[in-house]
Coordinates of C-alpha atoms and ligand atoms in Angstrom, one line a residue:
M1 CA -49.7 10.7 -29.8
A2 CA -48.4 11.9 -25.9
N3 CA -48.9 15.4 -24.4
T4 CA -45.2 16.4 -24.8
A5 CA -46.4 20.0 -22.7
T6 CA -44.4 21.2 -20.2
N7 CA -43.8 24.3 -18.3
L8 CA -41.0 24.3 -16.8
T9 CA -38.9 25.8 -20.3
T10 CA -40.4 27.8 -23.4
N11 CA -36.9 26.8 -25.4
K12 CA -38.6 26.1 -28.6
H13 CA -35.5 24.2 -29.4
L14 CA -35.9 21.6 -26.7
L15 CA -39.7 21.5 -26.8
A16 CA -39.0 21.0 -30.9
W17 CA -36.7 17.9 -30.3
V18 CA -38.6 16.0 -27.7
G19 CA -41.3 16.6 -29.3
E20 CA -39.6 14.6 -32.7
M21 CA -38.5 12.0 -30.3
A22 CA -41.3 11.3 -28.7
E23 CA -43.2 11.5 -31.9
L24 CA -40.4 7.8 -32.8
C25 CA -40.7 6.4 -29.4
Q26 CA -44.4 7.0 -29.5
P27 CA -44.4 6.4 -25.1
D28 CA -48.0 6.4 -23.3
A29 CA -47.1 10.1 -21.7
V30 CA -44.0 12.6 -21.5
V31 CA -42.8 13.2 -17.8
W32 CA -40.6 16.7 -17.7
C33 CA -38.4 16.0 -14.6
D34 CA -37.8 19.4 -12.2
G35 CA -35.7 17.7 -9.4
S36 CA -37.6 18.2 -6.4
E37 CA -37.8 17.0 -3.7
D38 CA -41.7 15.8 -4.5
E39 CA -40.6 14.1 -7.7
R40 CA -38.1 12.1 -5.9
K41 CA -40.7 10.5 -4.0
R42 CA -43.1 10.4 -6.5
L43 CA -41.2 8.2 -8.5
T44 CA -39.9 6.3 -6.3
E45 CA -43.3 5.4 -5.0
F46 CA -44.2 4.2 -9.0
A47 CA -40.4 2.2 -9.0
V48 CA -41.9 0.9 -5.7
S49 CA -44.7 -0.1 -6.7
K50 CA -43.7 -1.8 -10.4
G51 CA -40.5 -3.7 -8.1
I52 CA -38.2 -1.6 -9.6
L53 CA -36.7 -0.4 -5.9
I54 CA -37.1 -2.6 -3.1
P55 CA -37.4 -0.6 0.0
L56 CA -33.9 -1.6 2.4
N57 CA -34.0 -1.5 6.5
A58 CA -35.1 2.1 7.1
E59 CA -33.1 2.6 10.5
K60 CA -29.9 0.8 9.4
H61 CA -30.5 2.5 5.5
P62 CA -32.5 5.5 5.7
G63 CA -33.5 6.6 2.1
C64 CA -31.9 4.1 0.7
Y65 CA -33.1 1.2 -1.7
L66 CA -31.9 -2.2 -4.3
H67 CA -32.4 -2.1 -7.9
R68 CA -31.8 -5.5 -9.4
S69 CA -31.3 -5.6 -12.6
N70 CA -31.4 -8.2 -16.0
P71 CA -28.8 -10.5 -15.8
N72 CA -27.2 -10.2 -18.8
D73 CA -27.3 -6.2 -18.1
V74 CA -24.6 -5.3 -15.1
A75 CA -21.9 -3.4 -16.4
R76 CA -20.9 -1.3 -19.6
V77 CA -20.3 -2.9 -23.8
E78 CA -17.5 -1.7 -24.9
H79 CA -17.7 -3.9 -28.0
L80 CA -21.3 -2.3 -28.0
T81 CA -20.2 1.2 -28.1
F82 CA -19.9 3.0 -31.1
I83 CA -18.4 6.4 -31.9
C84 CA -20.2 7.5 -34.7
T85 CA -18.4 10.0 -36.9
K86 CA -18.1 11.2 -40.1
T87 CA -14.9 9.0 -41.0
K88 CA -13.4 5.8 -39.1
E89 CA -10.3 8.0 -38.8
E90 CA -11.7 10.1 -36.4
A91 CA -12.7 7.5 -34.0
G92 CA -9.6 6.2 -34.5
P93 CA -8.3 2.2 -34.2
T94 CA -8.9 1.8 -30.1
N95 CA -12.7 2.9 -30.8
N96 CA -16.0 1.2 -32.8
W97 CA -16.5 3.2 -35.0
M98 CA -20.6 3.3 -37.1
A99 CA -21.5 5.6 -39.9
P100 CA -23.3 8.2 -38.4
D101 CA -25.9 7.5 -41.1
E102 CA -26.2 3.8 -40.7
A103 CA -26.3 4.4 -36.3
Y104 CA -29.6 6.4 -37.0
G105 CA -30.9 4.2 -39.3
K106 CA -30.3 1.1 -37.3
L107 CA -31.1 2.7 -34.1
R108 CA -34.0 4.8 -35.5
G109 CA -35.8 1.6 -36.4
L110 CA -35.2 -0.1 -32.6
F111 CA -37.0 2.8 -31.2
K112 CA -39.7 3.4 -33.2
G113 CA -42.5 2.3 -30.9
S114 CA -40.1 1.6 -28.1
M115 CA -41.8 3.3 -25.4
A116 CA -45.1 2.5 -26.1
G117 CA -47.2 1.2 -23.0
R118 CA -44.5 3.5 -21.6
T119 CA -43.8 7.1 -19.9
M120 CA -41.3 9.3 -21.3
Y121 CA -38.6 10.6 -18.4
V122 CA -37.7 13.9 -19.8
V123 CA -34.3 14.8 -17.5
P124 CA -32.9 18.0 -17.5
Y125 CA -29.6 17.7 -16.0
V126 CA -25.8 20.3 -16.0
M127 CA -22.6 18.4 -15.5
G128 CA -20.5 20.7 -14.2
P129 CA -21.0 23.3 -10.7
L130 CA -24.9 25.5 -11.8
G131 CA -24.0 28.8 -13.8
S132 CA -20.4 27.8 -14.7
Q133 CA -19.8 29.2 -17.8
H134 CA -17.1 25.4 -17.7
S135 CA -20.7 23.9 -17.1
K136 CA -22.8 21.8 -20.1
V137 CA -26.4 21.1 -20.1
G138 CA -27.3 17.7 -21.7
I139 CA -31.0 16.2 -21.7
E140 CA -31.3 12.5 -21.6
L141 CA -35.3 11.0 -22.7
T142 CA -35.6 7.7 -21.6
D143 CA -37.8 5.0 -20.3
S144 CA -36.5 4.0 -17.0
V145 CA -37.2 5.4 -13.2
Y146 CA -34.4 4.5 -12.7
V147 CA -32.6 6.6 -14.8
A148 CA -34.1 9.1 -13.8
L149 CA -34.0 8.4 -10.1
N150 CA -29.8 7.5 -10.1
M151 CA -29.5 11.2 -12.9
R152 CA -31.0 13.4 -10.0
I153 CA -28.1 11.6 -7.5
M154 CA -25.4 11.9 -10.7
T155 CA -25.8 14.9 -11.5
R156 CA -27.0 18.9 -11.3
M157 CA -30.5 17.6 -12.2
G158 CA -34.0 19.3 -12.9
K159 CA -35.5 23.1 -13.4
G160 CA -31.5 24.4 -12.4
A161 CA -30.8 22.5 -15.9
L162 CA -33.9 24.0 -17.7
D163 CA -33.4 27.4 -16.5
M164 CA -29.1 27.5 -17.2
L165 CA -29.9 26.8 -20.6
G166 CA -32.2 29.3 -20.9
D167 CA -33.8 29.4 -25.3
G168 CA -30.5 28.2 -26.1
N169 CA -30.0 25.1 -28.6
G170 CA -26.4 24.2 -27.0
F171 CA -27.6 21.5 -24.6
N172 CA -26.2 17.7 -25.4
R173 CA -29.3 15.4 -26.9
G174 CA -29.6 12.1 -25.0
L175 CA -32.0 9.3 -26.2
H176 CA -31.9 6.0 -23.6
C177 CA -34.1 3.3 -24.5
T178 CA -34.2 0.3 -22.4
G179 CA -35.7 -2.1 -24.4
D180 CA -35.8 -6.0 -24.1
L181 CA -32.4 -5.6 -23.0
N182 CA -31.5 -8.5 -25.9
P183 CA -28.2 -7.4 -26.0
E184 CA -28.6 -8.6 -29.4
R185 CA -30.0 -5.0 -29.7
R186 CA -28.4 -3.3 -27.4
Y187 CA -25.8 -0.2 -28.6
I188 CA -24.4 3.1 -26.9
C189 CA -23.9 5.3 -30.0
H190 CA -22.0 8.7 -29.6
F191 CA -22.0 11.5 -32.2
P192 CA -19.6 13.9 -31.3
Q193 CA -20.4 16.2 -34.2
D194 CA -24.3 16.5 -34.1
N195 CA -23.5 16.8 -29.7
A196 CA -25.6 13.3 -29.2
I197 CA -25.5 10.1 -27.6
W198 CA -28.5 7.3 -28.5
S199 CA -28.7 4.3 -26.8
F200 CA -30.4 0.9 -26.5
G201 CA -30.9 -2.1 -24.3
S202 CA -28.9 -1.7 -21.8
G203 CA -30.2 -0.3 -18.5
Y204 CA -27.1 -0.2 -16.7
G205 CA -25.0 2.7 -15.6
G206 CA -22.3 3.5 -17.7
N207 CA -23.9 2.7 -21.2
A208 CA -27.3 4.0 -19.3
L209 CA -26.4 7.3 -17.2
L210 CA -25.5 9.3 -19.5
G211 CA -23.9 12.2 -17.9
K212 CA -21.3 10.4 -16.7
K213 CA -19.3 8.4 -19.3
C214 CA -20.8 8.9 -22.6
L215 CA -20.9 12.7 -22.1
A216 CA -18.3 14.1 -19.3
L217 CA -16.4 11.9 -20.8
R218 CA -16.6 10.3 -24.5
I219 CA -18.3 13.9 -25.9
G220 CA -16.3 15.8 -23.3
S221 CA -12.4 14.6 -25.2
Y222 CA -14.0 15.9 -28.1
L223 CA -15.3 19.0 -27.2
G224 CA -12.2 19.3 -25.3
K225 CA -9.9 18.8 -28.3
K226 CA -12.2 21.3 -29.8
E227 CA -12.3 24.0 -27.7
G228 CA -8.9 23.5 -26.0
W229 CA -10.0 21.8 -22.5
L230 CA -9.3 18.4 -21.2
A231 CA -12.2 16.1 -19.9
E232 CA -10.5 13.4 -18.0
H233 CA -10.8 9.7 -16.2
M234 CA -9.6 11.6 -13.2
L235 CA -10.0 11.7 -9.4
I236 CA -10.0 15.5 -7.3
L237 CA -8.7 15.8 -4.4
G238 CA -7.3 18.5 -2.5
V239 CA -4.2 18.1 0.5
E240 CA -4.8 20.1 3.1
S241 CA -1.0 21.1 5.5
P242 CA -1.5 21.3 9.4
E243 CA 0.0 24.9 8.2
G244 CA -4.1 24.8 6.5
Q245 CA -2.0 25.0 2.6
T246 CA -4.2 22.9 0.6
T247 CA -2.8 21.6 -2.7
Y248 CA -4.8 20.0 -5.8
V249 CA -4.0 17.2 -7.2
A250 CA -6.1 15.1 -9.9
A251 CA -5.4 11.1 -10.7
A252 CA -5.9 8.4 -13.5
F253 CA -6.2 5.7 -12.9
P254 CA -7.7 2.1 -15.1
S255 CA -10.3 0.3 -13.4
A256 CA -10.1 -1.9 -9.8
C257 CA -6.9 0.6 -8.9
G258 CA -8.7 1.7 -6.0
K259 CA -9.7 5.4 -7.2
T260 CA -12.4 5.6 -5.4
N261 CA -10.4 4.9 -2.2
F262 CA -7.5 7.4 -3.2
A263 CA -9.8 9.8 -3.5
M264 CA -11.7 9.8 0.0
M265 CA -8.4 9.1 2.0
I266 CA -7.8 9.4 5.2
P267 CA -4.5 10.2 6.5
P268 CA -2.8 7.3 9.0
K269 CA -2.1 9.0 12.2
R270 CA 1.2 10.1 12.3
F271 CA 0.1 13.1 9.5
K272 CA -1.4 15.3 12.6
G273 CA -3.2 18.3 11.2
W274 CA -2.7 16.6 8.0
K275 CA -6.6 16.3 5.9
V276 CA -7.8 14.7 2.3
Y277 CA -10.8 16.4 0.4
T278 CA -12.7 14.8 -2.1
V279 CA -13.5 17.2 -5.2
G280 CA -14.1 14.1 -7.9
D281 CA -13.9 10.3 -7.5
D282 CA -13.9 9.7 -11.3
I283 CA -14.2 12.2 -13.8
A284 CA -12.3 15.9 -14.1
W285 CA -12.4 18.7 -16.8
L286 CA -9.4 20.5 -16.9
R287 CA -8.5 23.5 -17.7
V288 CA -6.2 27.1 -18.2
G289 CA -7.2 29.7 -16.2
D290 CA -5.7 33.1 -16.1
D291 CA -3.5 32.6 -14.0
G292 CA -1.6 30.2 -16.8
R293 CA -3.1 26.7 -14.4
L294 CA -4.4 24.4 -14.8
W295 CA -8.4 24.5 -13.0
A296 CA -10.8 21.5 -12.2
V297 CA -14.2 21.2 -12.1
N298 CA -15.7 17.7 -11.4
P299 CA -18.7 17.8 -13.1
E300 CA -20.0 15.0 -11.3
N301 CA -22.8 15.2 -8.4
G302 CA -22.5 12.5 -6.5
Y303 CA -20.5 8.8 -6.5
F304 CA -21.7 5.8 -8.8
G305 CA -19.2 3.8 -6.9
V306 CA -18.1 -0.3 -6.7
A307 CA -19.4 -2.2 -4.0
P308 CA -17.2 -5.1 -3.1
G309 CA -14.3 -3.8 -1.9
T310 CA -15.7 -1.1 -0.4
D311 CA -15.8 -1.8 3.5
W312 CA -14.7 -0.1 6.6
A313 CA -10.9 -0.6 6.4
S314 CA -10.9 0.2 2.5
N315 CA -13.2 3.3 2.6
P316 CA -14.7 4.5 5.6
N317 CA -15.5 7.6 4.5
A318 CA -17.3 5.4 1.1
M319 CA -19.3 4.1 3.8
K320 CA -20.7 7.2 6.0
T321 CA -21.7 8.7 2.5
I322 CA -24.1 5.3 1.3
A323 CA -25.2 5.7 4.6
K324 CA -28.5 7.4 3.4
D325 CA -30.5 8.2 0.3
T326 CA -28.0 5.9 -1.7
L327 CA -29.4 3.6 -4.3
F328 CA -27.8 0.4 -4.7
T329 CA -27.7 -2.4 -7.7
N330 CA -27.2 -5.9 -7.2
V331 CA -25.8 -6.4 -4.1
A332 CA -27.0 -8.6 -1.9
V333 CA -28.9 -8.5 0.7
T334 CA -29.5 -9.8 4.5
K335 CA -32.3 -11.1 6.3
D336 CA -33.7 -7.9 8.1
G337 CA -33.2 -5.7 4.7
Q338 CA -29.2 -4.5 4.5
V339 CA -26.9 -4.5 1.4
W340 CA -23.9 -6.6 1.9
W341 CA -21.6 -8.2 -0.6
E342 CA -18.3 -10.0 -0.2
S343 CA -15.1 -8.4 1.9
M344 CA -17.8 -6.6 3.5
D345 CA -18.0 -8.1 7.2
G346 CA -16.2 -11.9 6.8
N347 CA -18.5 -14.7 7.2
T348 CA -21.2 -13.0 9.4
H349 CA -24.4 -14.3 7.6
D350 CA -26.2 -18.0 7.2
E351 CA -27.7 -17.0 4.5
L352 CA -28.4 -14.2 2.4
T353 CA -30.9 -13.0 -1.1
D354 CA -28.4 -12.7 -3.5
W355 CA -28.4 -10.0 -5.9
Q356 CA -30.4 -11.6 -8.6
G357 CA -33.2 -12.0 -5.3
K358 CA -32.5 -16.6 -4.9
P359 CA -31.6 -17.2 -1.4
W360 CA -28.2 -18.1 -0.7
K361 CA -26.2 -19.6 1.6
K362 CA -23.4 -19.6 3.7
G363 CA -20.5 -21.7 1.4
S364 CA -21.9 -20.9 -1.9
P365 CA -19.2 -21.2 -4.8
D366 CA -21.2 -18.0 -6.2
K367 CA -21.2 -14.8 -5.2
A368 CA -23.7 -13.3 -3.7
A369 CA -23.7 -9.4 -4.7
H370 CA -22.5 -8.9 -8.1
P371 CA -18.8 -8.2 -8.5
N372 CA -19.8 -5.1 -10.1
S373 CA -22.6 -4.0 -8.1
R374 CA -22.7 -0.5 -7.3
F375 CA -24.0 2.2 -5.1
T376 CA -25.2 6.1 -6.6
A377 CA -24.6 7.7 -3.6
P378 CA -25.0 12.1 -3.5
A379 CA -21.2 13.2 -3.1
T380 CA -23.2 15.5 0.3
N381 CA -23.4 12.6 2.0
N382 CA -19.5 12.3 1.7
P383 CA -18.0 13.8 4.6
I384 CA -14.3 15.1 3.6
L385 CA -16.3 16.8 0.6
S386 CA -14.3 19.9 -0.4
R387 CA -16.3 23.0 0.1
N388 CA -15.2 23.8 -3.5
V389 CA -16.6 21.4 -5.3
N390 CA -19.4 24.0 -6.9
D391 CA -16.7 26.4 -7.5
P392 CA -17.5 27.7 -11.3
E393 CA -13.3 28.3 -11.7
G394 CA -12.8 24.7 -10.0
V395 CA -9.6 24.0 -8.0
P396 CA -6.4 24.7 -9.3
I397 CA -4.6 21.6 -9.6
S398 CA -0.4 21.1 -9.1
A399 CA 0.3 17.9 -10.0
I400 CA -1.7 15.1 -12.0
I401 CA -0.7 11.9 -11.5
F402 CA -0.6 8.6 -13.4
G403 CA -1.3 5.5 -11.9
G404 CA -1.7 1.6 -12.8
R405 CA -1.4 -1.6 -11.0
R406 CA 1.8 -3.7 -12.1
S407 CA 3.6 -6.4 -10.0
D408 CA 7.2 -4.9 -11.1
T409 CA 8.7 -2.4 -13.2
V410 CA 6.7 0.2 -12.2
P411 CA 8.5 2.1 -8.9
L412 CA 6.5 2.9 -6.7
V413 CA 6.1 6.6 -7.8
M414 CA 7.9 8.6 -10.0
Q415 CA 8.1 12.6 -11.4
A416 CA 8.5 13.5 -15.2
F417 CA 11.2 15.5 -15.7
N418 CA 8.9 17.7 -17.9
W419 CA 4.9 17.9 -20.0
G420 CA 5.8 15.7 -22.3
H421 CA 7.9 13.3 -20.1
G422 CA 4.7 13.4 -18.4
V423 CA 2.5 12.7 -20.9
F424 CA 4.8 9.6 -22.5
M425 CA 4.0 8.5 -18.6
G426 CA 0.1 8.6 -19.2
A427 CA 0.2 7.7 -22.5
T428 CA 1.9 4.3 -21.6
I429 CA 0.1 3.5 -18.1
G430 CA -1.4 -0.2 -18.3
S431 CA -2.9 -2.4 -15.8
E432 CA -2.3 -6.4 -15.3
T433 CA -5.5 -8.2 -15.3
T434 CA -6.7 -9.7 -12.1
A435 CA -9.9 -11.8 -13.0
A436 CA -9.1 -15.0 -14.1
A437 CA -12.7 -14.8 -15.7
T438 CA -11.1 -12.0 -18.2
G439 CA -8.3 -13.6 -19.9
K440 CA -4.9 -14.9 -19.3
V441 CA -3.9 -13.2 -15.4
G442 CA -0.7 -11.5 -15.0
V443 CA -0.6 -9.8 -18.4
V444 CA -0.4 -6.3 -19.0
R445 CA -3.2 -4.0 -20.7
R446 CA -2.6 -0.7 -22.3
D447 CA -4.6 1.9 -20.9
P448 CA -3.0 5.5 -21.7
M449 CA -4.7 8.6 -19.0
A450 CA -7.4 5.4 -18.2
M451 CA -9.2 6.6 -20.8
L452 CA -9.1 4.2 -23.7
P453 CA -12.5 3.1 -23.4
F454 CA -13.9 6.6 -23.1
C455 CA -12.0 8.8 -25.4
G456 CA -14.5 9.7 -27.8
Y457 CA -12.2 10.7 -31.2
N458 CA -8.4 9.1 -32.2
M459 CA -6.2 8.1 -29.0
G460 CA -3.2 10.1 -31.3
D461 CA -5.5 13.0 -31.8
Y462 CA -6.3 12.8 -28.0
F463 CA -2.0 12.1 -27.4
A464 CA -1.4 14.9 -29.5
H465 CA -3.5 17.2 -27.5
W466 CA -2.7 16.8 -24.7
L467 CA 0.8 17.8 -26.0
E468 CA -0.3 20.7 -27.3
M469 CA -2.0 22.1 -24.1
Q470 CA 1.7 22.7 -23.2
K471 CA 1.8 25.5 -25.3
K472 CA -1.0 26.9 -23.3
V473 CA -0.6 25.8 -20.1
S474 CA 2.1 28.6 -18.8
N475 CA 2.1 27.4 -15.6
P476 CA 2.1 23.5 -15.5
P477 CA 0.9 20.8 -12.2
K478 CA 3.9 18.2 -11.8
I479 CA 3.3 14.7 -13.4
F480 CA 3.3 11.6 -11.3
L481 CA 3.6 7.7 -11.8
V482 CA 2.6 6.3 -9.2
N483 CA 1.8 2.4 -9.3
W484 CA 0.3 0.9 -4.8
F485 CA 0.7 -2.9 -6.4
R486 CA 4.4 -3.9 -7.0
K487 CA 5.0 -7.1 -5.2
K488 CA 8.1 -9.4 -4.5
D489 CA 7.3 -13.0 -3.5
G490 CA 4.1 -13.1 -4.3
K491 CA 3.7 -10.9 -2.0
F492 CA 2.3 -6.2 -2.1
L493 CA 5.6 -4.5 -1.1
W494 CA 3.2 -1.1 -0.3
P495 CA 0.9 -1.2 2.4
G496 CA -1.1 0.9 0.4
Y497 CA -4.8 2.7 1.2
G498 CA -4.0 5.6 3.6
E499 CA -0.5 4.7 3.9
N500 CA -0.5 6.4 0.8
M501 CA -0.3 9.9 2.5
R502 CA 3.3 9.6 2.1
V503 CA 3.7 9.4 -0.9
L504 CA 1.3 12.2 -1.6
K505 CA 2.9 14.7 0.2
W506 CA 6.2 13.9 -1.0
I507 CA 4.3 14.6 -5.0
V508 CA 2.5 18.0 -3.1
D509 CA 6.1 18.6 -1.5
R510 CA 7.8 18.2 -5.1
A511 CA 4.7 20.3 -6.8
H512 CA 5.8 22.9 -3.7
V513 CA 9.5 22.0 -5.0
R514 CA 10.4 22.2 -1.3
V515 CA 11.6 18.1 -1.3
G516 CA 15.1 16.8 -3.0
A517 CA 14.5 13.7 -5.3
Q518 CA 16.8 11.6 -7.5
E519 CA 17.5 12.0 -10.5
T520 CA 17.3 8.7 -12.1
P521 CA 17.0 7.2 -16.7
L522 CA 12.9 7.4 -16.2
G523 CA 12.5 10.1 -14.0
W524 CA 12.9 11.6 -10.5
V525 CA 12.3 8.9 -7.8
P526 CA 12.1 10.2 -4.2
K527 CA 15.1 8.5 -2.0
E528 CA 16.3 7.9 1.6
G529 CA 14.8 10.4 3.5
H530 CA 12.5 12.2 1.2
I531 CA 9.7 9.7 1.8
D532 CA 8.1 10.3 5.8
L533 CA 8.6 6.3 6.6
S534 CA 8.1 7.2 10.1
G535 CA 5.3 4.6 12.0
L536 CA 4.9 3.0 8.9
S537 CA 5.7 -0.8 10.2
I538 CA 8.0 -2.3 6.9
S539 CA 11.9 -2.4 6.6
P540 CA 13.4 -0.6 4.4
E541 CA 14.7 -2.9 2.4
Q542 CA 10.8 -3.4 1.3
V543 CA 10.8 0.4 0.4
D544 CA 13.9 0.0 -1.4
A545 CA 12.1 -3.0 -3.7
A546 CA 9.1 -0.5 -4.3
T547 CA 11.0 2.2 -5.3
N548 CA 13.4 0.6 -7.2
I549 CA 14.1 1.0 -10.9
D550 CA 15.8 -2.3 -12.9
V551 CA 16.9 -1.2 -16.1
D552 CA 16.4 -4.8 -17.8
E553 CA 12.2 -4.8 -16.9
W554 CA 12.3 -1.6 -18.7
K555 CA 14.2 -2.3 -21.5
K556 CA 11.6 -5.1 -22.0
E557 CA 8.7 -2.8 -20.7
L558 CA 9.9 0.3 -23.9
E559 CA 10.1 -2.4 -26.3
S560 CA 6.3 -3.6 -24.9
T561 CA 5.4 0.1 -25.3
S562 CA 6.6 0.2 -28.9
E563 CA 4.4 -2.2 -30.1
F564 CA 2.0 -0.6 -27.7
F565 CA 2.9 2.6 -29.8
Q566 CA 2.7 1.2 -33.6
Q567 CA -1.4 0.8 -33.8
F568 CA -1.2 4.6 -34.1
G569 CA 0.4 4.8 -37.1
D570 CA 0.9 8.0 -38.4
R571 CA -1.4 9.9 -36.1
L572 CA 1.2 9.1 -32.6
P573 CA 2.8 12.1 -32.5
K574 CA 6.6 11.7 -33.0
A575 CA 7.4 13.4 -29.7
L576 CA 6.1 10.6 -27.8
E577 CA 8.4 8.0 -29.8
L578 CA 11.0 10.7 -29.4
Q579 CA 9.7 9.9 -25.6
R580 CA 10.9 6.8 -25.8
Q581 CA 14.0 6.6 -27.3
L582 CA 15.0 8.9 -25.3
L583 CA 14.7 6.7 -22.2
L584 CA 16.0 3.9 -24.2
A585 CA 19.5 6.0 -25.0
R586 CA 19.7 7.4 -21.2
L587 CA 19.4 3.3 -20.5
A588 CA 21.7 2.0 -22.4
Ligands
LIG1 O1 -8.4 0.3 -3.5 C1 -6.8 0.7 -3.0 N1 -5.8 1.3 -2.7 C2 -5.8 2.9 -2.8 C3 -6.1 3.4 -1.6 C4 -6.3 4.3 -1.1 N2 -6.6 -0.5 -3.0 C5 -7.7 -1.3 -3.6 C6 -7.6 -1.9 -4.5 C7 -8.6 -2.2 -5.7 C8 -9.6 -1.6 -5.7 C9 -5.0 -1.1 -3.3 N3 -5.1 -2.3 -2.5 C10 -4.2 -0.2 -2.9 C11 -4.2 0.8 -2.3 O2 -3.6 1.3 -2.4 N4 -3.3 -1.3 -1.9 C12 -3.3 -2.8 -2.3 C13 -2.4 -4.3 -2.2 C14 -2.7 -4.4 -1.3 C15 -3.9 -5.2 -0.3 C16 -3.9 -5.8 0.7 C17 -2.4 -4.9 1.9 C18 -1.8 -4.0 1.0 C19 -1.5 -4.3 -0.2 N5 -2.6 -5.9 2.7 C20 -1.4 -6.0 4.0 O3 -1.4 -4.7 3.9 C21 -1.9 -6.6 5.3
LIG2 MN1 -14.6 4.9 -13.8

């Protein structure tokens, strides 16, 4: 059997577990990752020699590499993602469930001897700032050098994690094997009660970088329920006023709403002296501080962002972030080794190499970059990275924003009357489907708190946990609902992007109780004069339409909400259905 020895740790629990897993997987070698620069070079050179990474134009993209995945392995696989709790009830109606014994049995069979002829990397990592009592240590065992290099960017990876773990046993046990990438033998299994994750048959980020969705959200949300905190699918940003006051907000949006763009937003010229700082673009761990406020930590250390749609117009800070030391997955490349994707720069290239490595010519009906192509970039590259990202206690949250992509019904912004109403808003957000490939276009898919694919336990209990948190948070953030995507006559009513600063400023001012609003049956809404529209080239009528509340639309909306709630049966907190009926009564 492979020698599993290391001088990086003497942790008996860890050494025993690594030994046991190596016995199961039978790798030729076991390599412990220390997170050093030397190691990065070594692993990168190895990956390049095997064709796993392709060097990009070193002048234009210093330190950057391209990875092409198997074409059948380009995204998360929700139908193959399981929550393995003792009972199905604990996983709830919105998760796939498998009994732990069955899952361990099935996956043991797959992992058995699966790393023969390969190397097992032991990847120690921390989610959250090093040394913070709120951070969690994980160890990922993987046979993928691509995964090891991505984890190095996305987490605090290496010796620091082992030092933090010391001789403790409280680490997440993650086992990952690429396997033969046969989707028939692909399983992403979570064992919340064992603090373990077993992932087989995929090399894709969300399935294989176990610190992110698997630990920080699915296992994290389970631990949050148990320990009295919240693991959320939220960006965190700081807004600094010209007077130097910084206000932090956390925001949850379903996919394809531009979360990373919002997290890296540049205020328009009119907002001279206002600055936005990124704390995180995807995940927030929220805890109650001694002061009764909610404090947020970004457990991640990098950005795993969708490339298409990221460009100099939509997100200049992201473009600067990915300028160096970035791994690209499934993007297209130009003749001179530069990355390219649809949306980047018109039709300037006659010929490209597409995401599968095939020649691509202008006018081809196929996309050159995969629509879910990605960048993995270190947070420290972000020019507007908050100086507080490594604060062990996190940053104090003054506002929570829920959002969705809705062409009607949901106004540009409204504020919840109270915590319970805000939880109702979060529990009922949804997005209209955009891509024809995913079914009907324009159908609302409910995605409560944007957590539908990421909640590691019964979503009804999750709602109850959110409601329970009110008792602990004596100084709670205000809660808001936003919608950048409302349309009239097929056209977006709100310019979005940097102009969202106008909405964000109203939110910040509301959080500090220093701007007005109009009470409507559905929440507090800005009326004329409350949102600064100076220098904006859209008509007041258009703003009215974007912020309008239509009673008939909302009656339908609340019916659809009722349908959505039914699946949770007894597990749906009574307080949520009551919120729905209160709104209905106010509309009548
Ligand atoms: O990210 C987006 N944001 C948030 C930015 C901080 N997008 C892209 C969503 C897909 C990932 C948006 N798209 C936003 C937005 O606020 N708004 C829209 C809709 C929109 C698209 C184009 C225009 C306007 C609105 N164009 C013009 O007005 C010219
Ligand atoms: Mn996400």
